[in-house]
Short mmCIF file of C-alpha atoms in Angstrom, two decimals:
data_model
loop_
_atom_site.label_atom_id
_atom_site.label_comp_id
_atom_site.label_asym_id
_atom_site.label_seq_id
_atom_site.Cartn_x
_atom_site.Cartn_y
_atom_site.Cartn_z
CA UNK A 1 97.56 101.06 107.24
CA UNK A 2 97.81 97.89 105.50
CA UNK A 3 99.13 97.00 102.06
CA UNK A 4 96.70 98.37 99.54
CA UNK A 5 98.41 96.28 96.81
CA UNK A 6 96.38 93.11 97.09
CA UNK A 7 98.20 90.38 95.20
CA UNK A 8 101.78 92.10 95.79
CA UNK A 9 105.02 90.88 94.17
CA UNK A 10 107.19 88.44 95.28
CA UNK A 11 110.76 87.85 95.87
CA UNK A 12 110.28 84.35 94.35
CA UNK A 13 107.99 85.89 91.52
CA UNK A 14 111.14 88.75 90.78
CA UNK A 15 113.17 85.78 90.81
CA UNK A 16 111.63 84.27 88.10
CA UNK A 17 111.22 87.66 86.27
CA UNK A 18 114.80 87.85 86.04
CA UNK A 19 114.98 84.10 84.91
CA UNK A 20 112.56 84.60 82.07
CA UNK A 21 112.60 88.07 81.24
CA UNK A 22 115.96 89.47 82.10
CA UNK A 23 117.55 85.50 81.02
CA UNK A 24 119.28 85.63 83.55
CA UNK A 25 121.43 81.97 83.71
CA UNK A 26 121.88 80.18 87.27
CA UNK A 27 125.51 80.47 86.32
CA UNK A 28 125.53 84.03 86.61
CA UNK A 29 123.50 84.27 89.65
CA UNK A 30 122.39 81.20 91.97
CA UNK A 31 118.24 81.64 92.99
CA UNK A 32 119.15 81.36 96.43
CA UNK A 33 122.23 84.41 96.20
CA UNK A 34 121.35 87.15 98.63
CA UNK A 35 121.44 89.34 95.65
CA UNK A 36 117.92 88.74 94.80
CA UNK A 37 116.55 90.04 97.86
CA UNK A 38 118.65 93.23 98.04
CA UNK A 39 117.41 94.33 95.03
CA UNK A 40 113.73 93.07 95.46
CA UNK A 41 113.72 95.32 98.98
CA UNK A 42 115.79 98.18 97.50
CA UNK A 43 113.19 98.19 94.25
CA UNK A 44 110.10 97.81 96.79
CA UNK A 45 111.06 100.63 99.14
CA UNK A 46 111.52 103.25 95.83
CA UNK A 47 108.16 102.27 94.17
CA UNK A 48 105.47 104.11 96.60
CA UNK A 49 102.56 101.45 96.64
CA UNK A 50 100.05 104.06 97.60
CA UNK A 51 100.21 105.67 94.00
CA UNK A 52 99.30 101.68 92.34
CA UNK A 53 96.29 100.91 94.74
CA UNK A 54 93.93 99.91 91.42
CA UNK A 55 96.88 98.68 89.61
CA UNK A 56 98.64 96.08 91.30
CA UNK A 57 100.11 94.41 88.04
CA UNK A 58 101.61 97.49 87.20
CA UNK A 59 102.59 97.95 90.53
CA UNK A 60 104.48 94.30 90.28
CA UNK A 61 105.94 95.19 86.91
CA UNK A 62 107.09 97.84 87.90
CA UNK A 63 109.08 96.93 90.89
CA UNK A 64 110.51 93.81 88.84
CA UNK A 65 111.74 96.33 86.24
CA UNK A 66 113.37 98.49 89.06
CA UNK A 67 115.18 95.72 90.89
CA UNK A 68 116.59 94.35 87.61
CA UNK A 69 117.65 97.43 87.12
CA UNK A 70 119.75 97.61 90.61
CA UNK A 71 120.95 93.85 89.79
CA UNK A 72 122.45 95.32 86.26
CA UNK A 73 124.00 97.99 88.61
CA UNK A 74 125.29 96.12 91.55
CA UNK A 75 125.77 92.34 91.47
CA UNK A 76 128.57 91.10 91.45
CA UNK A 77 129.76 88.42 89.47
CA UNK A 78 130.71 84.98 90.50
CA UNK A 79 134.41 83.97 89.92
CA UNK A 80 135.51 83.00 86.75
CA UNK A 81 132.29 84.69 85.54
CA UNK A 82 131.87 88.03 83.47
CA UNK A 83 127.80 88.62 82.67
CA UNK A 84 127.51 91.45 85.17
CA UNK A 85 130.53 92.97 84.31
CA UNK A 86 129.41 92.64 80.52
CA UNK A 87 125.67 94.17 80.88
CA UNK A 88 126.93 97.27 82.62
CA UNK A 89 129.61 97.66 80.12
CA UNK A 90 126.81 97.13 77.47
CA UNK A 91 124.72 100.33 79.15
CA UNK A 92 127.56 102.11 80.45
CA UNK A 93 125.61 101.95 83.81
CA UNK A 94 129.61 103.23 85.03
CA UNK A 95 129.15 106.09 82.55
CA UNK A 96 128.45 109.37 84.41
CA UNK A 97 126.21 111.31 82.49
CA UNK A 98 124.84 114.46 84.13
CA UNK A 99 121.97 114.70 81.49
CA UNK A 100 119.88 114.45 78.92
CA UNK A 101 121.37 115.51 75.52
CA UNK A 102 119.95 118.66 74.16
CA UNK A 103 121.82 119.67 70.86
CA UNK A 104 125.13 117.97 69.30
CA UNK A 105 126.56 119.74 66.06
CA UNK A 106 129.85 119.35 64.61
CA UNK A 107 131.50 121.37 61.45
CA UNK A 108 128.61 120.03 58.99
CA UNK A 109 125.29 118.73 60.75
CA UNK A 110 123.71 119.96 63.99
CA UNK A 111 120.69 118.47 65.44
CA UNK A 112 118.61 119.21 68.72
CA UNK A 113 115.83 116.77 70.49
CA UNK A 114 113.52 118.90 72.88
CA UNK A 115 113.96 117.66 75.95
CA UNK A 116 110.43 116.96 77.95
CA UNK A 117 109.07 118.39 80.89
CA UNK A 118 109.61 114.76 82.62
CA UNK A 119 113.44 114.62 81.61
CA UNK A 120 114.07 117.96 83.02
CA UNK A 121 114.60 117.77 86.37
CA UNK A 122 116.02 113.88 86.70
CA UNK A 123 117.85 113.65 89.99
CA UNK A 124 121.18 110.98 89.97
CA UNK A 125 119.08 107.91 90.89
CA UNK A 126 116.44 108.49 87.52
CA UNK A 127 119.19 109.24 85.09
CA UNK A 128 120.99 106.07 86.55
CA UNK A 129 117.74 103.99 86.12
CA UNK A 130 117.47 105.59 82.57
CA UNK A 131 120.54 104.11 81.32
CA UNK A 132 119.22 100.24 80.94
CA UNK A 133 115.84 98.86 79.43
CA UNK A 134 114.64 97.99 82.81
CA UNK A 135 115.12 100.65 84.61
CA UNK A 136 113.31 102.97 81.89
CA UNK A 137 110.52 100.62 82.07
CA UNK A 138 109.71 101.12 85.93
CA UNK A 139 110.37 104.62 85.75
CA UNK A 140 107.99 105.08 82.90
CA UNK A 141 105.50 103.41 84.91
CA UNK A 142 106.46 105.75 87.65
CA UNK A 143 106.00 108.78 85.23
CA UNK A 144 102.20 107.88 84.53
CA UNK A 145 101.44 108.44 87.86
CA UNK A 146 102.37 111.90 88.41
CA UNK A 147 104.81 114.31 89.92
CA UNK A 148 104.77 113.05 93.38
CA UNK A 149 107.41 110.62 93.31
CA UNK A 150 109.97 112.86 91.17
CA UNK A 151 109.64 112.86 87.79
CA UNK A 152 107.09 115.27 86.89
#
């Protein structure tokens, strides 16, 4: 079956999006760095094309946001740079999180948040993508299409 998206996301579009939307400077990541292709390919593997047949722009945004989240997680800094290490620290990418907080309290205060159904069955991949704003955006688009891909 041919790709149902008539105007699919491209590697060049992803690089441009990363530089303009994410603000990735060329000193942190050259436009020809292989990390762009790696993140783009993994994002296109993770985002199910067939559910976005009538939403090509949303599909592209979903792929680019997922790819941006993957860059934050995996891209290595150039010698003398700390751009990606700083981003990982900022978003707590390397901190293990086994789930979402349901309630918290101390001796004088207490709070509880209702955990929606969409957050109750998160996989480790889902939890990792939720740590940065780009992964959250991608996963929020995916959640809108239903439960067939993972989040309910």
